[in-house]
Amino acid sequence: MAVFNRKTLKAAEGAWQKRIKERMYTRDEKGRIIVPVTIRDDENFLSSYTKSDIPIINSDISDYLDSLIEFLPPAEILHFQIRSNCINPEEQKIYKEAIKEYFLTQYSKSRRQFKRNLRMGVITSLIGALLILITYLIAPGESGTIIQKATTEAVNIAAWVFFWEALDILLMQNYECRRNRKIYATALMSKIEFIEKEELTKKEN
């Protein structure tokens, strides 16, 4: 009689999860996750505003790309398949550069935010530690007045507020920054391919 013990069940669950993960994503021949994007009209693909000569994608396009990659595994290299029959070869080069520029900008922004959060977290922690020190220095003891005790308690509460804020910045907010940085770093290394709709139909058939 076959009996499932914890070890065999765990191994089986691992195999099932692997199969489910493989079915969730379509991959190319090099194992990259394919991210399909269909464009029917590229009139507003590029933004009208830019600081330099480097093209920038429109905010609608950037929001859409973010929504596509947000829940993908952050360490996975992607393969963007942009499906359209209204983009000529010259525009493909420009659009590809604009997409890469967006990913680079977001990567740089995530790095800067991480560093700002790190500084802010350290400063907030130091303020909390200073307030704790002040709490011990001004502690009135049993003989203190109600005002002195209330003041000490208020300073102590403020100190812990700063400590919790520091934890939120250093752990939660910086986790998001690290994740975004990884997402955009892998997006920068991803392949961007333009496929005409007719050609795509032939490949699928």
mmCIF file of C-alpha atoms in Angstrom:
data_model
loop_
_atom_site.group_PDB
_atom_site.id
_atom_site.type_symbol
_atom_site.label_atom_id
_atom_site.label_comp_id
_atom_site.label_asym_id
_atom_site.label_seq_id
_atom_site.Cartn_x
_atom_site.Cartn_y
_atom_site.Cartn_z
ATOM 1 C CA MET A 1 0.000 0.000 0.000
ATOM 2 C CA ALA A 2 1.498 3.317 -1.114
ATOM 3 C CA VAL A 3 1.591 6.000 1.560
ATOM 4 C CA PHE A 4 2.419 9.670 1.038
ATOM 5 C CA ASN A 5 4.825 10.930 3.671
ATOM 6 C CA ARG A 6 5.794 14.566 4.094
ATOM 7 C CA LYS A 7 9.014 14.253 2.081
ATOM 8 C CA THR A 8 7.420 12.640 -0.983
ATOM 9 C CA LEU A 9 4.478 15.046 -0.825
ATOM 10 C CA LYS A 10 6.856 18.018 -0.775
ATOM 11 C CA ALA A 11 8.764 16.645 -3.780
ATOM 12 C CA ALA A 12 5.521 16.065 -5.658
ATOM 13 C CA GLU A 13 4.286 19.587 -4.883
ATOM 14 C CA GLY A 14 7.591 20.986 -6.168
ATOM 15 C CA ALA A 15 7.153 19.112 -9.450
ATOM 16 C CA TRP A 16 3.543 20.302 -9.754
ATOM 17 C CA GLN A 17 4.511 23.910 -9.109
ATOM 18 C CA LYS A 18 7.230 23.659 -11.747
ATOM 19 C CA ARG A 19 4.706 22.372 -14.299
ATOM 20 C CA ILE A 20 2.245 25.122 -13.398
ATOM 21 C CA LYS A 21 4.992 27.762 -13.743
ATOM 22 C CA GLU A 22 6.005 26.413 -17.146
ATOM 23 C CA ARG A 23 2.408 26.628 -18.351
ATOM 24 C CA MET A 24 1.998 30.185 -17.072
ATOM 25 C CA TYR A 25 4.586 31.640 -19.457
ATOM 26 C CA THR A 26 5.350 31.154 -23.119
ATOM 27 C CA ARG A 27 9.088 31.059 -23.732
ATOM 28 C CA ASP A 28 11.266 31.461 -26.803
ATOM 29 C CA GLU A 29 14.006 29.092 -27.927
ATOM 30 C CA LYS A 30 16.464 30.647 -25.439
ATOM 31 C CA GLY A 31 14.120 30.332 -22.477
ATOM 32 C CA ARG A 32 13.121 34.005 -22.314
ATOM 33 C CA ILE A 33 9.550 34.808 -21.309
ATOM 34 C CA ILE A 34 7.643 36.147 -24.309
ATOM 35 C CA VAL A 35 5.740 39.362 -23.619
ATOM 36 C CA PRO A 36 3.345 40.027 -26.528
ATOM 37 C CA VAL A 37 2.351 43.613 -27.306
ATOM 38 C CA THR A 38 -0.104 44.454 -30.092
ATOM 39 C CA ILE A 39 -0.075 47.958 -31.582
ATOM 40 C CA ARG A 40 -2.817 48.927 -34.002
ATOM 41 C CA ASP A 41 -1.938 52.627 -34.191
ATOM 42 C CA ASP A 42 1.524 54.005 -33.403
ATOM 43 C CA GLU A 43 0.656 57.683 -33.895
ATOM 44 C CA ASN A 44 1.145 58.484 -30.191
ATOM 45 C CA PHE A 45 3.849 55.917 -29.421
ATOM 46 C CA LEU A 46 6.434 58.611 -28.614
ATOM 47 C CA SER A 47 6.050 61.428 -26.123
ATOM 48 C CA SER A 48 6.085 65.020 -27.372
ATOM 49 C CA TYR A 49 8.289 66.040 -24.426
ATOM 50 C CA THR A 50 11.923 65.115 -23.998
ATOM 51 C CA LYS A 51 14.998 66.642 -22.340
ATOM 52 C CA SER A 52 17.375 65.464 -25.048
ATOM 53 C CA ASP A 53 17.427 64.036 -28.556
ATOM 54 C CA ILE A 54 16.751 60.550 -27.208
ATOM 55 C CA PRO A 55 13.122 59.563 -27.913
ATOM 56 C CA ILE A 56 10.823 58.744 -24.993
ATOM 57 C CA ILE A 57 7.749 56.542 -25.127
ATOM 58 C CA ASN A 58 4.333 57.939 -24.345
ATOM 59 C CA SER A 59 3.073 57.565 -20.763
ATOM 60 C CA ASP A 60 0.243 55.286 -21.926
ATOM 61 C CA ILE A 61 2.773 52.924 -23.493
ATOM 62 C CA SER A 62 5.031 52.997 -20.425
ATOM 63 C CA ASP A 63 2.092 52.292 -18.092
ATOM 64 C CA TYR A 64 1.053 49.400 -20.281
ATOM 65 C CA LEU A 65 4.563 47.912 -20.350
ATOM 66 C CA ASP A 66 4.772 48.237 -16.568
ATOM 67 C CA SER A 67 1.466 46.408 -16.180
ATOM 68 C CA LEU A 68 2.801 43.579 -18.359
ATOM 69 C CA ILE A 69 6.052 43.034 -16.462
ATOM 70 C CA GLU A 70 4.903 43.936 -12.941
ATOM 71 C CA PHE A 71 3.937 40.393 -11.933
ATOM 72 C CA LEU A 72 6.515 38.507 -13.963
ATOM 73 C CA PRO A 73 9.469 36.923 -12.114
ATOM 74 C CA PRO A 74 11.910 39.850 -11.632
ATOM 75 C CA ALA A 75 15.022 37.795 -12.428
ATOM 76 C CA GLU A 76 13.702 36.469 -15.758
ATOM 77 C CA ILE A 77 14.989 37.849 -19.055
ATOM 78 C CA LEU A 78 12.104 38.877 -21.293
ATOM 79 C CA HIS A 79 11.388 38.826 -25.017
ATOM 80 C CA PHE A 80 9.062 41.620 -26.088
ATOM 81 C CA GLN A 81 7.210 40.713 -29.273
ATOM 82 C CA ILE A 82 5.639 43.896 -30.608
ATOM 83 C CA ARG A 83 2.991 42.861 -33.113
ATOM 84 C CA SER A 84 1.998 45.502 -35.627
ATOM 85 C CA ASN A 85 1.639 46.151 -39.342
ATOM 86 C CA CYS A 86 1.851 49.952 -39.099
ATOM 87 C CA ILE A 87 5.500 50.339 -37.983
ATOM 88 C CA ASN A 88 8.195 50.611 -40.640
ATOM 89 C CA PRO A 89 11.831 49.480 -40.100
ATOM 90 C CA GLU A 90 13.085 53.004 -39.373
ATOM 91 C CA GLU A 91 10.406 53.513 -36.729
ATOM 92 C CA GLN A 92 11.254 50.130 -35.220
ATOM 93 C CA LYS A 93 14.785 51.320 -34.450
ATOM 94 C CA ILE A 94 13.491 54.545 -32.894
ATOM 95 C CA TYR A 95 10.809 52.793 -30.838
ATOM 96 C CA LYS A 96 13.249 50.156 -29.605
ATOM 97 C CA GLU A 97 15.633 52.900 -28.455
ATOM 98 C CA ALA A 98 12.751 54.728 -26.753
ATOM 99 C CA ILE A 99 11.638 51.602 -24.875
ATOM 100 C CA LYS A 100 15.199 50.887 -23.711
ATOM 101 C CA GLU A 101 15.544 54.523 -22.628
ATOM 102 C CA TYR A 102 12.398 54.201 -20.527
ATOM 103 C CA PHE A 103 13.689 51.057 -18.813
ATOM 104 C CA LEU A 104 17.046 52.766 -18.189
ATOM 105 C CA THR A 105 15.322 55.812 -16.680
ATOM 106 C CA GLN A 106 13.223 53.638 -14.378
ATOM 107 C CA TYR A 107 16.270 51.592 -13.350
ATOM 108 C CA SER A 108 18.170 54.771 -12.512
ATOM 109 C CA LYS A 109 15.164 56.138 -10.607
ATOM 110 C CA SER A 110 14.923 52.956 -8.523
ATOM 111 C CA ARG A 111 18.615 53.158 -7.636
ATOM 112 C CA ARG A 112 18.329 56.797 -6.574
ATOM 113 C CA GLN A 113 15.196 56.068 -4.529
ATOM 114 C CA PHE A 114 16.976 53.177 -2.803
ATOM 115 C CA LYS A 115 19.848 55.441 -1.788
ATOM 116 C CA ARG A 116 17.451 58.166 -0.568
ATOM 117 C CA ASN A 117 15.519 55.621 1.458
ATOM 118 C CA LEU A 118 18.746 54.300 2.951
ATOM 119 C CA ARG A 119 19.807 57.763 4.079
ATOM 120 C CA MET A 120 16.343 58.573 5.388
ATOM 121 C CA GLY A 121 16.140 55.252 7.237
ATOM 122 C CA VAL A 122 19.506 55.805 8.937
ATOM 123 C CA ILE A 123 18.599 59.385 9.901
ATOM 124 C CA THR A 124 15.209 58.289 11.253
ATOM 125 C CA SER A 125 16.857 55.497 13.268
ATOM 126 C CA LEU A 126 19.365 57.952 14.757
ATOM 127 C CA ILE A 127 16.561 60.327 15.724
ATOM 128 C CA GLY A 128 14.735 57.450 17.412
ATOM 129 C CA ALA A 129 17.899 56.440 19.284
ATOM 130 C CA LEU A 130 18.468 60.055 20.357
ATOM 131 C CA LEU A 131 14.904 60.292 21.676
ATOM 132 C CA ILE A 132 15.345 57.036 23.624
ATOM 133 C CA LEU A 133 18.499 58.510 25.182
ATOM 134 C CA ILE A 134 16.601 61.675 26.056
ATOM 135 C CA THR A 135 13.855 59.525 27.630
ATOM 136 C CA TYR A 136 16.389 57.938 29.996
ATOM 137 C CA LEU A 137 18.003 61.288 30.788
ATOM 138 C CA ILE A 138 14.754 63.044 31.686
ATOM 139 C CA ALA A 139 13.043 60.065 33.345
ATOM 140 C CA PRO A 140 11.605 61.541 36.583
ATOM 141 C CA GLY A 141 11.291 58.297 38.525
ATOM 142 C CA GLU A 142 8.596 57.637 41.094
ATOM 143 C CA SER A 143 8.875 61.119 42.594
ATOM 144 C CA GLY A 144 8.261 62.947 39.307
ATOM 145 C CA THR A 145 5.257 65.112 38.622
ATOM 146 C CA ILE A 146 2.455 64.132 36.249
ATOM 147 C CA ILE A 147 3.730 66.629 33.666
ATOM 148 C CA GLN A 148 7.262 65.172 33.829
ATOM 149 C CA LYS A 149 5.964 61.619 33.453
ATOM 150 C CA ALA A 150 3.669 62.619 30.577
ATOM 151 C CA THR A 151 6.561 64.376 28.833
ATOM 152 C CA THR A 152 8.797 61.336 29.228
ATOM 153 C CA GLU A 153 6.081 59.036 27.897
ATOM 154 C CA ALA A 154 5.455 61.342 24.920
ATOM 155 C CA VAL A 155 9.177 61.373 24.031
ATOM 156 C CA ASN A 156 9.309 57.577 24.388
ATOM 157 C CA ILE A 157 6.322 57.156 22.047
ATOM 158 C CA ALA A 158 7.901 59.543 19.539
ATOM 159 C CA ALA A 159 11.119 57.510 19.649
ATOM 160 C CA TRP A 160 9.291 54.292 18.777
ATOM 161 C CA VAL A 161 7.367 56.050 16.027
ATOM 162 C CA PHE A 162 10.708 57.004 14.443
ATOM 163 C CA PHE A 163 11.994 53.429 14.869
ATOM 164 C CA TRP A 164 8.928 51.945 13.157
ATOM 165 C CA GLU A 165 9.191 54.510 10.367
ATOM 166 C CA ALA A 166 12.841 53.547 9.864
ATOM 167 C CA LEU A 167 11.878 49.861 9.688
ATOM 168 C CA ASP A 168 9.193 50.626 7.116
ATOM 169 C CA ILE A 169 11.648 52.597 4.967
ATOM 170 C CA LEU A 170 14.579 50.176 5.227
ATOM 171 C CA LEU A 171 12.599 46.945 4.905
ATOM 172 C CA MET A 172 9.339 47.508 3.043
ATOM 173 C CA GLN A 173 10.030 50.520 0.818
ATOM 174 C CA ASN A 174 13.553 49.434 -0.040
ATOM 175 C CA TYR A 175 12.280 45.942 -0.844
ATOM 176 C CA GLU A 176 10.084 47.523 -3.527
ATOM 177 C CA CYS A 177 13.039 49.581 -4.777
ATOM 178 C CA ARG A 178 15.260 46.507 -5.018
ATOM 179 C CA ARG A 179 12.541 44.569 -6.812
ATOM 180 C CA ASN A 180 11.891 47.393 -9.290
ATOM 181 C CA ARG A 181 15.612 47.785 -9.902
ATOM 182 C CA LYS A 182 15.888 44.077 -10.714
ATOM 183 C CA ILE A 183 12.810 44.200 -12.962
ATOM 184 C CA TYR A 184 14.123 47.116 -15.026
ATOM 185 C CA ALA A 185 17.668 45.723 -15.110
ATOM 186 C CA THR A 186 16.404 42.490 -16.675
ATOM 187 C CA ALA A 187 14.089 44.505 -18.954
ATOM 188 C CA LEU A 188 17.149 46.390 -20.224
ATOM 189 C CA MET A 189 18.776 43.056 -21.121
ATOM 190 C CA SER A 190 15.624 41.770 -22.796
ATOM 191 C CA LYS A 191 15.078 41.297 -26.500
ATOM 192 C CA ILE A 192 12.684 43.616 -28.348
ATOM 193 C CA GLU A 193 11.359 42.207 -31.603
ATOM 194 C CA PHE A 194 8.885 43.710 -34.046
ATOM 195 C CA ILE A 195 6.670 41.216 -35.842
ATOM 196 C CA GLU A 196 4.237 42.037 -38.604
ATOM 197 C CA LYS A 197 0.785 40.582 -38.001
ATOM 198 C CA GLU A 198 0.837 38.604 -41.234
ATOM 199 C CA GLU A 199 4.227 37.109 -40.351
ATOM 200 C CA LEU A 200 2.998 36.277 -36.866
ATOM 201 C CA THR A 201 -0.003 34.442 -38.262
ATOM 202 C CA LYS A 202 2.285 32.303 -40.453
ATOM 203 C CA LYS A 203 4.503 31.460 -37.444
ATOM 204 C CA GLU A 204 1.533 30.429 -35.335
ATOM 205 C CA ASN A 205 0.139 28.278 -38.128
#
